[in-house]
């Protein structure tokens, strides 16, 4: 029986593993791309999925894989200072089939239309983390901005899911979403990581989210940190 084939780009992290779990539960065929040194993290899936040992911005690996898939779930990790996130996004846009659903993950600091409203605390956290991470050459949030600018400028069937602060724990249900950060419905600013992953998987079938950048948070409106 034919199954839709979904690639998970960045499958070894916690979010990626939850996405793989949800995809398998939903009956998809799954191929996960992860760094060679992280393969062991996916050992519990080895009999259920195909694993490609490659960095997510490896254009040769993605060129070989992506033409055969129906959809792509991509973790836009801004690791290092070598355009890792933007290189990943560009490769996905270049090599995925024209009609494939392309779902990307990023943080609330990404803005699609400039209409998001951030608190002073949020602005300070973004600024300090970005400066410190780049100084340590650990991560580059500006590269994630460049990655999403590439996506927003494309005419592909993309969705950029912008996550709030994440925590572990049992599922609380599919997150709610708003067009913009600052919406009172998502002001609690926290989401279970397992539910973030579920939203990514459900977005594959939600045409209303095509060329949207939903900002998501826990479905529990009365949630207190």
mmCIF file of C-alpha atoms in Angstrom:
data_model
loop_
_atom_site.group_PDB
_atom_site.id
_atom_site.type_symbol
_atom_site.label_atom_id
_atom_site.label_comp_id
_atom_site.label_asym_id
_atom_site.label_seq_id
_atom_site.Cartn_x
_atom_site.Cartn_y
_atom_site.Cartn_z
ATOM 1 C CA UNK A 1 0.000 0.000 0.000
ATOM 2 C CA UNK A 2 1.380 3.415 -1.008
ATOM 3 C CA UNK A 3 2.110 5.837 1.823
ATOM 4 C CA UNK A 4 2.981 9.499 1.620
ATOM 5 C CA UNK A 5 6.712 9.909 2.121
ATOM 6 C CA UNK A 6 7.810 12.657 4.506
ATOM 7 C CA UNK A 7 11.387 13.787 5.104
ATOM 8 C CA UNK A 8 12.331 15.108 8.529
ATOM 9 C CA UNK A 9 15.324 17.411 8.165
ATOM 10 C CA UNK A 10 16.986 17.534 11.564
ATOM 11 C CA UNK A 11 15.474 14.382 13.001
ATOM 12 C CA UNK A 12 17.774 13.643 15.935
ATOM 13 C CA UNK A 13 16.783 16.496 18.243
ATOM 14 C CA UNK A 14 13.861 16.318 20.651
ATOM 15 C CA UNK A 15 11.501 18.133 18.279
ATOM 16 C CA UNK A 16 12.593 15.977 15.358
ATOM 17 C CA UNK A 17 12.064 12.762 17.295
ATOM 18 C CA UNK A 18 8.573 13.817 18.322
ATOM 19 C CA UNK A 19 7.776 14.631 14.689
ATOM 20 C CA UNK A 20 8.963 11.185 13.612
ATOM 21 C CA UNK A 21 6.771 9.598 16.291
ATOM 22 C CA UNK A 22 3.680 11.538 15.188
ATOM 23 C CA UNK A 23 4.357 10.781 11.512
ATOM 24 C CA UNK A 24 4.627 7.058 12.164
ATOM 25 C CA UNK A 25 1.453 7.102 14.246
ATOM 26 C CA UNK A 26 -0.286 8.834 11.323
ATOM 27 C CA UNK A 27 0.835 6.178 8.850
ATOM 28 C CA UNK A 28 3.476 8.077 6.889
ATOM 29 C CA UNK A 29 6.665 6.667 5.399
ATOM 30 C CA UNK A 30 9.540 8.570 7.026
ATOM 31 C CA UNK A 31 13.120 9.398 6.138
ATOM 32 C CA UNK A 32 15.102 11.355 8.721
ATOM 33 C CA UNK A 33 18.218 13.391 7.994
ATOM 34 C CA UNK A 34 20.538 13.925 10.945
ATOM 35 C CA UNK A 35 24.189 14.658 11.624
ATOM 36 C CA UNK A 36 26.389 11.546 11.458
ATOM 37 C CA UNK A 37 27.393 11.919 15.106
ATOM 38 C CA UNK A 38 23.736 11.913 16.171
ATOM 39 C CA UNK A 39 22.582 8.695 14.467
ATOM 40 C CA UNK A 40 22.501 6.805 17.757
ATOM 41 C CA UNK A 41 19.733 9.115 18.993
ATOM 42 C CA UNK A 42 17.448 7.572 16.376
ATOM 43 C CA UNK A 43 18.367 3.954 17.089
ATOM 44 C CA UNK A 44 14.908 3.240 18.559
ATOM 45 C CA UNK A 45 13.384 4.101 15.156
ATOM 46 C CA UNK A 46 15.877 2.144 13.039
ATOM 47 C CA UNK A 47 13.415 -0.593 12.065
ATOM 48 C CA UNK A 48 10.645 1.870 11.149
ATOM 49 C CA UNK A 49 12.332 4.661 9.214
ATOM 50 C CA UNK A 50 15.161 5.331 6.808
ATOM 51 C CA UNK A 51 18.006 7.377 8.266
ATOM 52 C CA UNK A 52 20.327 9.561 6.178
ATOM 53 C CA UNK A 53 23.544 10.524 7.950
ATOM 54 C CA UNK A 54 24.200 14.056 6.734
ATOM 55 C CA UNK A 55 24.207 17.635 7.936
ATOM 56 C CA UNK A 56 20.918 19.342 7.176
ATOM 57 C CA UNK A 57 22.584 21.844 4.835
ATOM 58 C CA UNK A 58 24.308 19.071 2.833
ATOM 59 C CA UNK A 59 23.074 19.924 -0.649
ATOM 60 C CA UNK A 60 24.279 16.665 -2.191
ATOM 61 C CA UNK A 61 22.398 14.549 0.360
ATOM 62 C CA UNK A 62 19.199 16.584 0.065
ATOM 63 C CA UNK A 63 19.372 16.620 -3.733
ATOM 64 C CA UNK A 64 19.428 12.818 -3.665
ATOM 65 C CA UNK A 65 16.582 12.471 -1.142
ATOM 66 C CA UNK A 66 14.059 15.244 -1.595
ATOM 67 C CA UNK A 67 12.802 14.647 -5.163
ATOM 68 C CA UNK A 68 11.183 11.402 -3.953
ATOM 69 C CA UNK A 69 9.210 12.860 -1.013
ATOM 70 C CA UNK A 70 5.699 14.305 -0.707
ATOM 71 C CA UNK A 71 6.434 16.661 2.162
ATOM 72 C CA UNK A 72 9.304 18.002 4.255
ATOM 73 C CA UNK A 73 9.405 18.914 7.942
ATOM 74 C CA UNK A 74 12.493 21.032 8.609
ATOM 75 C CA UNK A 75 13.994 22.151 11.900
ATOM 76 C CA UNK A 76 15.712 25.452 11.083
ATOM 77 C CA UNK A 77 18.541 25.133 13.595
ATOM 78 C CA UNK A 78 20.739 28.265 13.627
ATOM 79 C CA UNK A 79 23.777 26.360 14.917
ATOM 80 C CA UNK A 80 27.228 27.790 14.371
ATOM 81 C CA UNK A 81 28.141 30.766 12.247
ATOM 82 C CA UNK A 82 28.339 29.190 8.797
ATOM 83 C CA UNK A 83 24.850 29.880 7.432
ATOM 84 C CA UNK A 84 23.566 26.504 8.607
ATOM 85 C CA UNK A 85 19.875 27.436 8.786
ATOM 86 C CA UNK A 86 19.801 29.463 5.575
ATOM 87 C CA UNK A 87 21.788 26.772 3.754
ATOM 88 C CA UNK A 88 19.280 24.177 4.932
ATOM 89 C CA UNK A 89 16.301 26.276 3.842
ATOM 90 C CA UNK A 90 17.800 26.971 0.420
ATOM 91 C CA UNK A 91 18.511 23.283 -0.203
ATOM 92 C CA UNK A 92 14.943 22.307 0.735
ATOM 93 C CA UNK A 93 13.516 24.989 -1.550
ATOM 94 C CA UNK A 94 15.824 23.952 -4.390
ATOM 95 C CA UNK A 95 15.316 20.186 -4.301
ATOM 96 C CA UNK A 96 11.849 19.373 -2.917
ATOM 97 C CA UNK A 97 9.148 18.657 -5.544
ATOM 98 C CA UNK A 98 7.203 21.706 -6.698
ATOM 99 C CA UNK A 99 3.936 20.510 -5.142
ATOM 100 C CA UNK A 100 5.430 19.263 -1.862
ATOM 101 C CA UNK A 101 4.254 20.710 1.449
ATOM 102 C CA UNK A 102 7.221 22.352 3.171
ATOM 103 C CA UNK A 103 6.848 22.924 6.915
ATOM 104 C CA UNK A 104 9.616 24.782 8.771
ATOM 105 C CA UNK A 105 10.118 25.430 12.491
ATOM 106 C CA UNK A 106 11.609 28.531 14.082
ATOM 107 C CA UNK A 107 11.123 30.816 17.082
ATOM 108 C CA UNK A 108 8.851 33.750 17.806
ATOM 109 C CA UNK A 109 11.660 36.190 16.990
ATOM 110 C CA UNK A 110 10.938 35.623 13.293
ATOM 111 C CA UNK A 111 8.425 38.088 11.844
ATOM 112 C CA UNK A 112 6.686 37.550 8.515
ATOM 113 C CA UNK A 113 5.139 40.969 7.979
ATOM 114 C CA UNK A 114 6.660 43.137 10.721
ATOM 115 C CA UNK A 115 3.352 43.398 12.619
ATOM 116 C CA UNK A 116 4.359 41.246 15.609
ATOM 117 C CA UNK A 117 4.424 42.981 19.004
ATOM 118 C CA UNK A 118 7.186 41.966 21.407
ATOM 119 C CA UNK A 119 7.512 42.842 25.066
ATOM 120 C CA UNK A 120 10.597 44.563 26.407
ATOM 121 C CA UNK A 121 11.646 41.333 28.073
ATOM 122 C CA UNK A 122 11.323 39.375 24.824
ATOM 123 C CA UNK A 123 13.361 41.955 22.905
ATOM 124 C CA UNK A 124 16.071 41.897 25.547
ATOM 125 C CA UNK A 125 16.249 38.087 25.621
ATOM 126 C CA UNK A 126 16.472 37.883 21.818
ATOM 127 C CA UNK A 127 19.168 40.569 21.711
ATOM 128 C CA UNK A 128 21.315 39.162 24.514
ATOM 129 C CA UNK A 129 21.072 35.550 23.352
ATOM 130 C CA UNK A 130 21.907 36.492 19.762
ATOM 131 C CA UNK A 131 24.939 38.559 20.773
ATOM 132 C CA UNK A 132 26.240 35.960 23.227
ATOM 133 C CA UNK A 133 25.652 33.009 20.904
ATOM 134 C CA UNK A 134 27.434 34.684 18.015
ATOM 135 C CA UNK A 135 30.323 35.737 20.263
ATOM 136 C CA UNK A 136 30.710 32.117 21.372
ATOM 137 C CA UNK A 137 30.129 30.995 17.747
ATOM 138 C CA UNK A 138 27.461 28.665 19.090
ATOM 139 C CA UNK A 139 24.481 29.920 17.116
ATOM 140 C CA UNK A 140 23.359 32.752 14.852
ATOM 141 C CA UNK A 141 19.748 33.857 15.184
ATOM 142 C CA UNK A 142 20.239 36.261 12.289
ATOM 143 C CA UNK A 143 20.903 33.262 10.063
ATOM 144 C CA UNK A 144 17.475 31.921 11.005
ATOM 145 C CA UNK A 145 16.091 35.303 9.931
ATOM 146 C CA UNK A 146 17.899 34.958 6.587
ATOM 147 C CA UNK A 147 16.550 31.414 6.224
ATOM 148 C CA UNK A 148 12.952 32.487 6.703
ATOM 149 C CA UNK A 149 13.382 35.449 4.366
ATOM 150 C CA UNK A 150 14.319 32.946 1.654
ATOM 151 C CA UNK A 151 11.190 30.926 2.447
ATOM 152 C CA UNK A 152 8.868 33.945 2.583
ATOM 153 C CA UNK A 153 10.146 35.135 -0.816
ATOM 154 C CA UNK A 154 9.428 31.787 -2.487
ATOM 155 C CA UNK A 155 6.203 30.729 -4.174
ATOM 156 C CA UNK A 156 6.325 27.243 -2.676
ATOM 157 C CA UNK A 157 3.668 25.568 -0.478
ATOM 158 C CA UNK A 158 5.443 26.565 2.723
ATOM 159 C CA UNK A 159 4.395 27.070 6.315
ATOM 160 C CA UNK A 160 6.735 28.538 8.928
ATOM 161 C CA UNK A 161 5.648 27.463 12.417
ATOM 162 C CA UNK A 162 6.895 29.951 15.012
ATOM 163 C CA UNK A 163 7.178 28.379 18.423
ATOM 164 C CA UNK A 164 6.977 29.988 21.847
ATOM 165 C CA UNK A 165 9.086 28.837 24.799
ATOM 166 C CA UNK A 166 9.106 25.037 24.827
ATOM 167 C CA UNK A 167 8.899 22.581 27.690
ATOM 168 C CA UNK A 168 8.739 18.828 28.094
ATOM 169 C CA UNK A 169 5.665 17.028 29.402
ATOM 170 C CA UNK A 170 2.616 15.105 28.301
ATOM 171 C CA UNK A 171 0.552 16.427 25.434
ATOM 172 C CA UNK A 172 -1.938 19.190 26.215
ATOM 173 C CA UNK A 173 -3.517 18.993 22.760
ATOM 174 C CA UNK A 174 -2.917 20.689 19.435
ATOM 175 C CA UNK A 175 -1.591 24.232 20.053
ATOM 176 C CA UNK A 176 -3.579 27.306 19.133
ATOM 177 C CA UNK A 177 -2.091 29.828 16.726
ATOM 178 C CA UNK A 178 -2.268 33.485 15.900
ATOM 179 C CA UNK A 179 -1.149 35.568 12.950
ATOM 180 C CA UNK A 180 1.092 37.674 15.163
ATOM 181 C CA UNK A 181 3.127 37.512 18.346
ATOM 182 C CA UNK A 182 1.426 39.800 20.868
ATOM 183 C CA UNK A 183 -2.026 38.286 20.374
ATOM 184 C CA UNK A 184 -3.640 37.829 23.802
ATOM 185 C CA UNK A 185 -4.613 34.226 23.006
ATOM 186 C CA UNK A 186 -0.967 33.143 23.006
ATOM 187 C CA UNK A 187 0.327 35.537 25.641
ATOM 188 C CA UNK A 188 1.215 32.686 28.019
ATOM 189 C CA UNK A 189 4.159 32.056 25.668
ATOM 190 C CA UNK A 190 4.776 28.360 26.289
ATOM 191 C CA UNK A 191 4.146 25.112 24.413
ATOM 192 C CA UNK A 192 4.819 21.469 25.097
ATOM 193 C CA UNK A 193 7.482 20.273 22.659
ATOM 194 C CA UNK A 194 5.444 17.174 21.815
ATOM 195 C CA UNK A 195 2.549 19.442 20.806
ATOM 196 C CA UNK A 196 4.787 21.705 18.706
ATOM 197 C CA UNK A 197 5.777 18.578 16.768
ATOM 198 C CA UNK A 198 2.119 17.591 16.375
ATOM 199 C CA UNK A 199 1.293 21.001 14.909
ATOM 200 C CA UNK A 200 4.091 20.554 12.362
ATOM 201 C CA UNK A 201 2.716 17.173 11.274
ATOM 202 C CA UNK A 202 -0.916 18.343 11.138
ATOM 203 C CA UNK A 203 0.150 21.332 9.022
ATOM 204 C CA UNK A 204 1.031 18.924 6.201
ATOM 205 C CA UNK A 205 -2.703 18.476 5.572
ATOM 206 C CA UNK A 206 -3.882 21.991 6.436
ATOM 207 C CA UNK A 207 -4.029 24.018 3.238
ATOM 208 C CA UNK A 208 -5.232 27.045 5.215
ATOM 209 C CA UNK A 209 -1.681 27.338 6.546
ATOM 210 C CA UNK A 210 -0.020 27.518 3.130
ATOM 211 C CA UNK A 211 2.216 30.607 2.990
ATOM 212 C CA UNK A 212 1.388 31.425 6.608
ATOM 213 C CA UNK A 213 3.680 31.900 9.593
ATOM 214 C CA UNK A 214 1.523 30.892 12.580
ATOM 215 C CA UNK A 215 2.784 31.796 16.040
ATOM 216 C CA UNK A 216 1.753 28.949 18.318
ATOM 217 C CA UNK A 217 1.305 28.363 22.040
ATOM 218 C CA UNK A 218 -0.410 25.900 24.360
ATOM 219 C CA UNK A 219 -4.100 25.334 23.776
ATOM 220 C CA UNK A 220 -4.720 25.894 27.506
ATOM 221 C CA UNK A 221 -5.713 29.532 27.667
ATOM 222 C CA UNK A 222 -5.583 29.465 31.459
ATOM 223 C CA UNK A 223 -2.050 28.033 31.490
ATOM 224 C CA UNK A 224 0.219 29.600 34.100
ATOM 225 C CA UNK A 225 4.008 29.387 34.033
#
